[in-house]
Coordinates of C-alpha atoms and ligand atoms in Angstrom, one line a residue:
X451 CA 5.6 -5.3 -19.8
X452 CA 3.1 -5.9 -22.4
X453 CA 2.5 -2.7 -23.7
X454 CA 6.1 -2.5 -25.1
X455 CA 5.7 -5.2 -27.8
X456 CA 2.5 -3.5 -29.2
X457 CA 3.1 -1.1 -31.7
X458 CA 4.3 2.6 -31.1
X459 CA 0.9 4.4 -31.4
X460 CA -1.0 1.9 -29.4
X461 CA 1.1 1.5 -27.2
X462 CA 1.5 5.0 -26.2
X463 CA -2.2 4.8 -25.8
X464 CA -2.1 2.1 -23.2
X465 CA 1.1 3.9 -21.4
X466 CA -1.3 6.6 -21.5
X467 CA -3.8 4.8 -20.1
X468 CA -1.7 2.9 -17.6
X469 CA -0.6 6.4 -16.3
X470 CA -4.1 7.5 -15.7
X471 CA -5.4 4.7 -13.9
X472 CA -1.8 4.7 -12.4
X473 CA -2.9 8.6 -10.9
X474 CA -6.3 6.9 -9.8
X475 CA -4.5 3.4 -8.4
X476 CA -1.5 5.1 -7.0
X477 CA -1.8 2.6 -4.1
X478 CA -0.8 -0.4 -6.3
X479 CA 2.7 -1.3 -7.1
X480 CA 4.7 -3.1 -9.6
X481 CA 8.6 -4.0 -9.4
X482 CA 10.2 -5.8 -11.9
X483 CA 14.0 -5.8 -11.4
X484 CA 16.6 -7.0 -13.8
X485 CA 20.3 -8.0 -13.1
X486 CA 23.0 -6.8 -14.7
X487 CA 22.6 -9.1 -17.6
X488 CA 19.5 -7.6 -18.2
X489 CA 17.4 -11.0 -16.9
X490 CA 14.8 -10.2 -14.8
X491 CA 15.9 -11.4 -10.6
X492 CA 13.2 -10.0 -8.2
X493 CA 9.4 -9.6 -9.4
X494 CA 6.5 -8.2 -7.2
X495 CA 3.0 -6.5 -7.5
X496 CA 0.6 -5.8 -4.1
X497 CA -1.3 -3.2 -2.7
X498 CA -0.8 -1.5 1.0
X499 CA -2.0 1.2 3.3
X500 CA -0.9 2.1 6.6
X501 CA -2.8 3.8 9.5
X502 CA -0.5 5.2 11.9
X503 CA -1.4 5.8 15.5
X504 CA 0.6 9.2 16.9
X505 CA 0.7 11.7 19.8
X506 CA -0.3 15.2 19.2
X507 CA 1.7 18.2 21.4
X508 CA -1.7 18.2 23.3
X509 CA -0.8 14.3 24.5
X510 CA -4.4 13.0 22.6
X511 CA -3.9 10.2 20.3
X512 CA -4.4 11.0 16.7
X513 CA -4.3 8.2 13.5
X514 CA -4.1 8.9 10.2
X515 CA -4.7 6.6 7.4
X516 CA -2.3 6.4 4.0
X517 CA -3.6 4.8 1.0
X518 CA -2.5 7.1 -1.6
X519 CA 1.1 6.8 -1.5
X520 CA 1.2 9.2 -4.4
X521 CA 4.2 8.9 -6.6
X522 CA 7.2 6.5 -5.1
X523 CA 10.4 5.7 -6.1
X524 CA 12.3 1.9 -6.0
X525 CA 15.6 3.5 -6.5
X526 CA 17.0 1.4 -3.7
X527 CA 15.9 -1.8 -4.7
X528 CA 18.5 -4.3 -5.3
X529 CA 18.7 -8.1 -6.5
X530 CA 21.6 -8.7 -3.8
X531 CA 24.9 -9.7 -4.3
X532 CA 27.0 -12.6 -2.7
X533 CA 27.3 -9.9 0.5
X534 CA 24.0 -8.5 0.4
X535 CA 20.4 -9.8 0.9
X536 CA 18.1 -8.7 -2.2
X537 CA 15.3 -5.8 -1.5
X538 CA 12.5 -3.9 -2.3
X539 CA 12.8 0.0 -1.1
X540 CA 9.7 1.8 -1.6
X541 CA 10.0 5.6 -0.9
X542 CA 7.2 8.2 -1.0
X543 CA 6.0 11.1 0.3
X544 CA 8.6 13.3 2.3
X545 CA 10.5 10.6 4.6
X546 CA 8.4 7.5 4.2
X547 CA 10.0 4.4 3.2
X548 CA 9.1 1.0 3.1
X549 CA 11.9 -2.1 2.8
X550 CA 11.0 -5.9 2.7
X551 CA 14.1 -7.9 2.5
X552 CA 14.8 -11.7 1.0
X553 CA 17.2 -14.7 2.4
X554 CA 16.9 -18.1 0.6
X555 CA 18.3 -21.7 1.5
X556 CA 18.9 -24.4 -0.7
X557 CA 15.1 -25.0 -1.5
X558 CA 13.5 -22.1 -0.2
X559 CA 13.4 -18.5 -0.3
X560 CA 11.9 -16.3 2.4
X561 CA 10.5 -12.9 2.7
X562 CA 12.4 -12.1 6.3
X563 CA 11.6 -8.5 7.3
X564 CA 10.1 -5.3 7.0
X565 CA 11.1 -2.1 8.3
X566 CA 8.6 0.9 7.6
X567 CA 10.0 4.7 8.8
X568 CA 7.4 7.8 8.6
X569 CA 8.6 11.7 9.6
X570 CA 6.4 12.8 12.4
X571 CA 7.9 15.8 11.6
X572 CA 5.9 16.3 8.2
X573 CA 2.5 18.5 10.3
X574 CA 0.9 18.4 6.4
X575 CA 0.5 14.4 7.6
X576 CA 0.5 14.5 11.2
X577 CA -0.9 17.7 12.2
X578 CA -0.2 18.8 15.8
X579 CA 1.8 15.8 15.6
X580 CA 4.4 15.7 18.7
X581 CA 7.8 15.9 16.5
X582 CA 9.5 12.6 17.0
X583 CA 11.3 12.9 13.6
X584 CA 11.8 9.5 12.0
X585 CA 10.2 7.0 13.1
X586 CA 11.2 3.1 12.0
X587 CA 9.1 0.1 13.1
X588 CA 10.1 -3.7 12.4
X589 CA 8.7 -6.8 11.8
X590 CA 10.5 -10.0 11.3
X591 CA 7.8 -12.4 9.2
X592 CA 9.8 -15.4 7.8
X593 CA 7.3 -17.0 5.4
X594 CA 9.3 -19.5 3.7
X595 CA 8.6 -20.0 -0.1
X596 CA 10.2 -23.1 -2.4
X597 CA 12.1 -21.6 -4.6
X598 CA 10.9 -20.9 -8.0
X599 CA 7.6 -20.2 -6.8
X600 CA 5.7 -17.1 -6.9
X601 CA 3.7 -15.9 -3.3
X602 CA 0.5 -15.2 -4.0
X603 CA -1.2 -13.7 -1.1
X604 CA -4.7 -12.0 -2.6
X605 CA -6.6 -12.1 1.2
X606 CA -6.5 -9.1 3.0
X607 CA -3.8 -9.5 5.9
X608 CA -3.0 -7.2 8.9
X609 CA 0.0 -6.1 10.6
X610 CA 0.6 -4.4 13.7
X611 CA 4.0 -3.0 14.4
X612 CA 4.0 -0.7 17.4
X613 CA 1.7 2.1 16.2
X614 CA 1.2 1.1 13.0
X615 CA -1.2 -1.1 10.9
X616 CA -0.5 -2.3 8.0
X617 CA -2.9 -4.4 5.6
X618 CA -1.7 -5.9 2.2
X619 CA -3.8 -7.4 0.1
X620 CA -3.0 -8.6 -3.7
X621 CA 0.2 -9.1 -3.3
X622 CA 2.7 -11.5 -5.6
X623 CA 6.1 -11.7 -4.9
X624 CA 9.3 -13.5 -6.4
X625 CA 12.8 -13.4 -5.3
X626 CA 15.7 -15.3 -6.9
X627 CA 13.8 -15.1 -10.0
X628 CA 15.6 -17.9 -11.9
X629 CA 17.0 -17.5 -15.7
X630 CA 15.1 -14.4 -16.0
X631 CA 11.3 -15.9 -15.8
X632 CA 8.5 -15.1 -13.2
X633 CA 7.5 -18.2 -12.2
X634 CA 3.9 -19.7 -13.2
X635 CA 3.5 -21.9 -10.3
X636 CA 1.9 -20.1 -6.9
X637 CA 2.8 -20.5 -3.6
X638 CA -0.7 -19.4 -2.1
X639 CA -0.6 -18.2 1.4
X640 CA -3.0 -20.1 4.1
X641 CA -5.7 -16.9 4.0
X642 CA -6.5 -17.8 0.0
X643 CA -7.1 -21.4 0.7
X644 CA -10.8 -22.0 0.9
X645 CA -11.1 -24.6 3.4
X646 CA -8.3 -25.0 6.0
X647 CA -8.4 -21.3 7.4
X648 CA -9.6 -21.5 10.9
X649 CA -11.2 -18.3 11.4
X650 CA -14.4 -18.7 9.3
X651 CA -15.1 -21.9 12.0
X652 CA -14.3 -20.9 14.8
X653 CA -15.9 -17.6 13.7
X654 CA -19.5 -19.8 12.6
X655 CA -19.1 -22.3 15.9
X656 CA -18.4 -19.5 18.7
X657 CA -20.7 -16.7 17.9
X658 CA -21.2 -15.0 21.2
X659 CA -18.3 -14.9 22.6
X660 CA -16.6 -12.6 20.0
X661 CA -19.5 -10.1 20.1
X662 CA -18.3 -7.0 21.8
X663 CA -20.2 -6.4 25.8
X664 CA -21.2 -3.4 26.4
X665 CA -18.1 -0.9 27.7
X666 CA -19.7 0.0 30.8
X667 CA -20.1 -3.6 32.2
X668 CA -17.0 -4.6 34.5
X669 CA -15.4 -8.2 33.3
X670 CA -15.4 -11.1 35.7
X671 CA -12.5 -11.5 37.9
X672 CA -10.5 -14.4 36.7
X673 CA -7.7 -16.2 39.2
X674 CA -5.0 -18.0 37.2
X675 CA -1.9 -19.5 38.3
X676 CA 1.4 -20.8 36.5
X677 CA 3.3 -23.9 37.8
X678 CA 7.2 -25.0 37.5
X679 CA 6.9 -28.7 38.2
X680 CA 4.9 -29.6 41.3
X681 CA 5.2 -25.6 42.8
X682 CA 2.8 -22.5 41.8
X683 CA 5.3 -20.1 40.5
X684 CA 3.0 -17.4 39.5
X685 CA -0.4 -16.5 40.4
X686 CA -2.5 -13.9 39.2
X687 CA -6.4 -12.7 39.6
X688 CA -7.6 -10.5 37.5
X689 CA -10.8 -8.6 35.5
X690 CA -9.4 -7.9 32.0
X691 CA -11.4 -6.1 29.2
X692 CA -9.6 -5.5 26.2
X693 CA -10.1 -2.2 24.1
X694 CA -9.8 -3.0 20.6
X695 CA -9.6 1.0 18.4
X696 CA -9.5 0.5 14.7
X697 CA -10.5 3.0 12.2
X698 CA -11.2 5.1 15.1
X699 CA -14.2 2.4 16.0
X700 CA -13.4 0.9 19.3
X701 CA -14.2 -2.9 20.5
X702 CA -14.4 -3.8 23.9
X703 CA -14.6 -7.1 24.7
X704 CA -14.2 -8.9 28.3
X705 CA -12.4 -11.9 29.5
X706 CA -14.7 -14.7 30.4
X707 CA -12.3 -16.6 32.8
X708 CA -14.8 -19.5 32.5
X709 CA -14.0 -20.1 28.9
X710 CA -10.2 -19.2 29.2
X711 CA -7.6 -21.7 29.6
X712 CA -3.6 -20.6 31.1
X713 CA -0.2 -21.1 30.4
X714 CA 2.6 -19.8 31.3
X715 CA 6.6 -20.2 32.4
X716 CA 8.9 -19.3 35.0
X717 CA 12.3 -18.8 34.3
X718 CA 14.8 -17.4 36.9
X719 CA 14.8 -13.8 35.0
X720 CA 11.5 -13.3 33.6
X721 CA 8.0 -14.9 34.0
X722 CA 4.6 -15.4 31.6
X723 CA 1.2 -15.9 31.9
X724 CA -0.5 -17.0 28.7
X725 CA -4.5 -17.2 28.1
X726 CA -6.1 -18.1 25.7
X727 CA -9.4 -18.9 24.8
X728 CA -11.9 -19.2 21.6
X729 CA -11.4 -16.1 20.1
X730 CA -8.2 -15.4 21.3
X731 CA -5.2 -17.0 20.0
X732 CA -2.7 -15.4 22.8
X733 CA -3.2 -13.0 25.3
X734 CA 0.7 -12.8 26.9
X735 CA 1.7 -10.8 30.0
X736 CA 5.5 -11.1 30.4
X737 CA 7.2 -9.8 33.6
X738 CA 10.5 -9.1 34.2
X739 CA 13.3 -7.7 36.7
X740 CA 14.4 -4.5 37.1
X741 CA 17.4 -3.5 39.2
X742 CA 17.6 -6.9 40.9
X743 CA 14.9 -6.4 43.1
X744 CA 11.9 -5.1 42.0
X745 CA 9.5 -6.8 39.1
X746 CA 7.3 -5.2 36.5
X747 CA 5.2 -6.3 33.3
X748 CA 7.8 -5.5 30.7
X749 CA 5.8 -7.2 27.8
X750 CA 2.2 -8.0 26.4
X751 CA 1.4 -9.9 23.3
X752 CA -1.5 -10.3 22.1
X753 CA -3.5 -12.2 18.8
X754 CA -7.2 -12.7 18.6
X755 CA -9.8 -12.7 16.0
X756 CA -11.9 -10.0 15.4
X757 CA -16.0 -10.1 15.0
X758 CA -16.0 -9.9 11.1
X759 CA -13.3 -12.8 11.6
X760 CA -10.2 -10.7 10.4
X761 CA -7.0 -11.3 12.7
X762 CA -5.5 -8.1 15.2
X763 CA -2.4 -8.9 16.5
X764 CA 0.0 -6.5 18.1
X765 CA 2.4 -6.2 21.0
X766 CA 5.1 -4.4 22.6
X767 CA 8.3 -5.2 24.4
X768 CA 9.1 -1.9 26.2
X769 CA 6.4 -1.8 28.6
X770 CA 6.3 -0.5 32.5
X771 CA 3.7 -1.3 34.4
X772 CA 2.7 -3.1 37.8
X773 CA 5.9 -2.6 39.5
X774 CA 6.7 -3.9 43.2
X775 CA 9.5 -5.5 45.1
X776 CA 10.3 -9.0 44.2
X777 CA 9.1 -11.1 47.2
X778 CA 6.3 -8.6 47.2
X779 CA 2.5 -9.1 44.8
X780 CA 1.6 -6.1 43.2
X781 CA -2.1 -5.3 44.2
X782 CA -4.4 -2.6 42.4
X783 CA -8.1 -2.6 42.7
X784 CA -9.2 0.1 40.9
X785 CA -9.5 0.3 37.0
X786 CA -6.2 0.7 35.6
X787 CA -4.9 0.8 32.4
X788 CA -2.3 -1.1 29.9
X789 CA -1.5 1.3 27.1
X790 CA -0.3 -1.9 24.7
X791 CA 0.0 0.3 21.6
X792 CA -2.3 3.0 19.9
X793 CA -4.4 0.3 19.1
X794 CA -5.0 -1.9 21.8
X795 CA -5.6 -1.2 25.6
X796 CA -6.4 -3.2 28.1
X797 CA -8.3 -2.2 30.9
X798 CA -7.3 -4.7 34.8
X799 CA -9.9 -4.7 37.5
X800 CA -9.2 -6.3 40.9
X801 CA -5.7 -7.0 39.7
X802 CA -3.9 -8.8 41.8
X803 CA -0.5 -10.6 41.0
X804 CA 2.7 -12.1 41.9
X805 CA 4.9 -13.2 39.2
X806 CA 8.3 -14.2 41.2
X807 CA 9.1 -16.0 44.8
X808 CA 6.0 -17.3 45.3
X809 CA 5.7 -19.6 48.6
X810 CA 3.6 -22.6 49.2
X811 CA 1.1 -21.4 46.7
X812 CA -0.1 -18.1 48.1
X813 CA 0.5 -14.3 47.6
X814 CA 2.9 -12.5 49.5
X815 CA 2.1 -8.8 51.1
X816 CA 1.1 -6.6 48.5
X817 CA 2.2 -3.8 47.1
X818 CA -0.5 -1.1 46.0
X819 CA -1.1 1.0 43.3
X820 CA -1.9 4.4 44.1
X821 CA -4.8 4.7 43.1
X822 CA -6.0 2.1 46.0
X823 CA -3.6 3.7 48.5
X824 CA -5.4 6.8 48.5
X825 CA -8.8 4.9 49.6
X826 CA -6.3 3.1 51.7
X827 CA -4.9 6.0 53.7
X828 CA -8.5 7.4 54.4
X829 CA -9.1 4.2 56.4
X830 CA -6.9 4.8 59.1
X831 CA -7.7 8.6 59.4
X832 CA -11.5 7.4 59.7
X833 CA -10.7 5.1 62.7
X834 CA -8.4 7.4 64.1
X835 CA -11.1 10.1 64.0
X836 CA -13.2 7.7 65.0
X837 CA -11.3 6.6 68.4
X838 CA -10.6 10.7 69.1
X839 CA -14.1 10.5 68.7
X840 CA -14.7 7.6 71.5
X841 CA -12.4 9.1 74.2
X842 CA -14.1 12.9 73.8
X843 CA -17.3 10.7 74.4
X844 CA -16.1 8.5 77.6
X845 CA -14.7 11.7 79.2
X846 CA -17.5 13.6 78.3
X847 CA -19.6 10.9 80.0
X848 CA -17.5 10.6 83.2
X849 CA -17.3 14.3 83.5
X850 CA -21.0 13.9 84.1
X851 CA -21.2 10.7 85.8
X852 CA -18.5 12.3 88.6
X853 CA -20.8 15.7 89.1
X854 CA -23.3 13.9 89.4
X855 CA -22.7 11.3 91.5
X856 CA -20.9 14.1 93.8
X857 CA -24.6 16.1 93.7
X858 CA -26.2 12.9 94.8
X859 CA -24.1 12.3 97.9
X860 CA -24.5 16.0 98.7
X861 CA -28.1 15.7 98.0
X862 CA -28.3 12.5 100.9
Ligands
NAG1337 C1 11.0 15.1 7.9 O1 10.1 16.2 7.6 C2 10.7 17.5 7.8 C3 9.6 18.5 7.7 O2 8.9 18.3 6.5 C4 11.9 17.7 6.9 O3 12.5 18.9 7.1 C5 12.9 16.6 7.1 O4 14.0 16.7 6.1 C6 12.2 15.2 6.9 N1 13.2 14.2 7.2 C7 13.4 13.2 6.3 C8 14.4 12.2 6.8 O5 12.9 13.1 5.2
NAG1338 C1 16.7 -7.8 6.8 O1 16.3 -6.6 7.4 C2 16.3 -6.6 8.8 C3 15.8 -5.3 9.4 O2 16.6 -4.3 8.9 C4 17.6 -7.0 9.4 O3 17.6 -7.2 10.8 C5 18.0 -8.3 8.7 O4 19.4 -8.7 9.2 C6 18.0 -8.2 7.2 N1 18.3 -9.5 6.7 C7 19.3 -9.7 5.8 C8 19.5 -11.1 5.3 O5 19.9 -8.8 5.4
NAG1339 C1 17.3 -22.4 -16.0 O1 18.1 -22.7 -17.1 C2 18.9 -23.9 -16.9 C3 19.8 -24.1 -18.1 O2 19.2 -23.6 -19.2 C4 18.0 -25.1 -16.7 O3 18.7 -26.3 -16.5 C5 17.1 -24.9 -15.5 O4 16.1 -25.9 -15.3 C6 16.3 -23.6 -15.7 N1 15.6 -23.3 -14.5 C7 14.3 -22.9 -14.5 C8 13.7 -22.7 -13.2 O5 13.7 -22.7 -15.5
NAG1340 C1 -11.0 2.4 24.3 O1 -9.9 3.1 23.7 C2 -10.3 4.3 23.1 C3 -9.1 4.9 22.3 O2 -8.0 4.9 23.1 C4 -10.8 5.3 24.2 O3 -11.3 6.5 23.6 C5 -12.0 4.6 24.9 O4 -12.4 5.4 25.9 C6 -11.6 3.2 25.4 N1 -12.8 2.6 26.0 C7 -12.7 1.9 27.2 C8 -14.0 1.3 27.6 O5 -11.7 1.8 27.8
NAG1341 C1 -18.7 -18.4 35.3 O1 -19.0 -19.5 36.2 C2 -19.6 -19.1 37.4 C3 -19.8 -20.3 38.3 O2 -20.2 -21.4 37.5 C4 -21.0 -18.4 37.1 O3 -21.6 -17.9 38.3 C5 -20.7 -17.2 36.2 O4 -21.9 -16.5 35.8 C6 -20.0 -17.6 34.9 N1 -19.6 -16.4 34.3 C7 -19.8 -16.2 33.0 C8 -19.4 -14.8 32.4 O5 -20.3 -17.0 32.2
NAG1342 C1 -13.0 -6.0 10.6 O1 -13.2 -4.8 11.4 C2 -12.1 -4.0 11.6 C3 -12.5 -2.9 12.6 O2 -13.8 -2.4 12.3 C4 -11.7 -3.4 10.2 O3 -10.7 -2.5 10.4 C5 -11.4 -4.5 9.3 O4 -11.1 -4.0 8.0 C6 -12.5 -5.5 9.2 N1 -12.1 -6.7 8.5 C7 -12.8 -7.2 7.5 C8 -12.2 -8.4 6.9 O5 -13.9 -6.8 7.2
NAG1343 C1 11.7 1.8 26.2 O1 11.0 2.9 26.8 C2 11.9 3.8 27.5 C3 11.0 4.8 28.2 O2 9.6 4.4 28.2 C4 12.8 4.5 26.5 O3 13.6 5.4 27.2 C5 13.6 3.4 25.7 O4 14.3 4.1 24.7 C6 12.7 2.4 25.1 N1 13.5 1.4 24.5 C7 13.2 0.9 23.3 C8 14.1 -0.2 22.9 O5 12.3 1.3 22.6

């Protein structure tokens, strides 16, 4: 660092100094590892918060929001050896960690994964917090970097793992730091480049869409279908608002199947419907079988632009919801609800789908929710009181019509 070549007394000062604005600016970090040759192997400086989204003993769903890491410790940090990948371990607080790990190739190196834990059993941070313990989330990223480049990454970026969001912003980062120097030349990362980021035009040339409807108006019903080859393996129909809650500000936004285009694939085991339109990059539902003869949505992914033109992605792979027999479409009418993560929700109206063994094109005999099969089940006590109803009337009726009739002939 460049304090340690200035003289003693100055450089105390700026130590000093460093300390104090490293109290103030406890969010931004600086690793500099060496080898054991003393040559510098594994270089990086960023900032990073993290809002995490939890459930409270009451079941309400509470975030909290850490910029302050406070003081942290790299003690795990490594440069890798021939058996192990290099890493940065950033521990704070009482059971937070933070790990990013490194692979390279011959030309390039890349930043592979990160795995953040937090204790939900610390109530200072998550009060009422429902004790899970530890918590880990994981994210696989990949971004490949030549070697002997430095990432440069100074744009604000999002990340969404299960219920947590993370957003980095200053970050540089160098692994396999060659013959001990960081390297001058930058690697910048597509959200620094001026001109070839998408989201500032499709954020200028599609203005209304991305603005959010008002919550209370219900989304047009959409009908969407999915085809192997020549045959309709999957149909769906649909009303979908999505329920965007950041920094406890929530976005809803509805589907306008007019401007949405589908994808989608069958295989034998699992099925997916894909939309996507203007200001949303995916929107994937992802079905799957459960005990060889019922279906259910097992997935959703979802990546979209936001209003302000940042990017919210998130998904989730351990879903249960809309489950019927196979051969079967599961049907539910009223609103329901797709808890995605803490973050995202999307509300279905008129829902309607059938993701397996679909025949000539058309639905098979649905399943409902039940939710609908309450309405459902008044119907056929309404016509049944209805009918009891009817006869009391007709006897009634003849009752009369025989005494009188009998008076009449009497009467003659
Ligand atoms: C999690 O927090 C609880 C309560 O503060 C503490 O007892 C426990 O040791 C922590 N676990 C870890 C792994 O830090
Ligand atoms: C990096 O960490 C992830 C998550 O722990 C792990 O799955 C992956 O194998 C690691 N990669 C290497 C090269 O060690
Ligand atoms: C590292 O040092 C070697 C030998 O001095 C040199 O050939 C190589 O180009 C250097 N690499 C970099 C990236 O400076
Ligand atoms: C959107 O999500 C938030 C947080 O989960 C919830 O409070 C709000 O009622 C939801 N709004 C709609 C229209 O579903
Ligand atoms: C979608 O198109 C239909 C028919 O053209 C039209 O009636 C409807 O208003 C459109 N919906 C939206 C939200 O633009
Ligand atoms: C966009 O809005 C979201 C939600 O209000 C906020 O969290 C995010 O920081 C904003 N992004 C930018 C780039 O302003
Ligand atoms: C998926 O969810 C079920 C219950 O909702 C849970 O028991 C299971 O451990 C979860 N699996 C994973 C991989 O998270």
């Amino acid at each position: 660092m460049v304090y340690l070549r200035l003289s003693p007394i100055l450089g105390s000062g700026i130590v000093l100094l460093c300390l104090v604005l490293g109290a103030v600016r406890a969010y931004e970090l600086e690793l500099k590892l060496k080898d054991s040759g003393k040559a510098t192997c594994l270089y990086a400086k960023w900032q990073m918060n993290f809002t995490i989204y939890y459930e409270t003993i009451n079941k309400t769903n509470e975030s909290v929001t850490i910029s302050d890491l406070g003081p942290v410790t790299y003690n795990e940090s490594t440069c890798g050896d021939g058996k192990n990948s290099p890493k940065i371990v950033v521990q704070f607080g009482s059971g937070f960690s933070w790990v990013v790990n490194f692979t390279k190739d011959a030309s390039d190196y890349s930043i592979d994964s990160i795995l953040f834990s937090y204790n939900t059993s610390n109530k200072s941070i998550f009060p009422d917090a429902e004790d899970k313990g530890v918590i880990t989330v994981h994210d696989r990223w990949a971004i490949r970097v030549p070697l002997n480049d430095i990432f440069r990454c100074y744009s604000l970026w999002t990340v969404e793992m299960n219920d947590v969001v993370q957003h980095y912003w200053n970050v540089l980062v160098q692994a396999f730091v060659q013959n001990g120097t960081v390297s001058k030349k930058e690697y910048v990362c597509d959200k620094d480049k001026p001109s070839t980021t998408l989201a500032p035009i499709i954020h200028t040339t599609v203005p209304s869409p991305t603005t959010p409807s008002t919550p209370k108006e219900k989304p047009e019903v959409g009908t969407y279908s999915v085809s192997n080859g020549s045959s309709t393996c999957l149909l769906a129909k649909m009303g979908l608002q999505l329920n965007i809650t950041q920094d406890k500000v929530s976005t809803v936004i509805n589907i306008n199947p007019n401007t949405t285009s589908v994808t989608g694939s069958c295989q034998p085991q699992t099925a997916q419907l894909r939309l996507n339109s203007s200001n949303i990059k995916y929107l994937e539902f992802v079905f799957a079988m459960k005990n060889e003869n019922r279906f259910y949505l097992k997935e959703v992914h979802v990546s979209m632009y936001l209003v302000n033109g940042s990017d919210f992605s998130t998904s989730n792979n351990n879903l249960s919801y809309w489950d019927a027999p196979l051969g079967s479409s599961y049907m539910c009418n009223k609103e329901q609800t797709v808890s995605v993560s803490g973050a995202f929700q999307i509300n279905t109206f008129d829902l309607r789908v059938q993701p397996f063994n679909v025949m000539e094109g058309k639905y098979s005999t649905a399943e409902e929710c039940s939710a609908d099969s309450d309405l459902n089940f008044l119907i056929p006590v309404a016509v049944g009181v209805a009918l009891g109803f009817l006869i009391i009337v007709v006897f009634i009726s003849y009752m009369i019509g025989r005494r009188k009739s009998r008076t009449g002939y009497q009467s003659v």
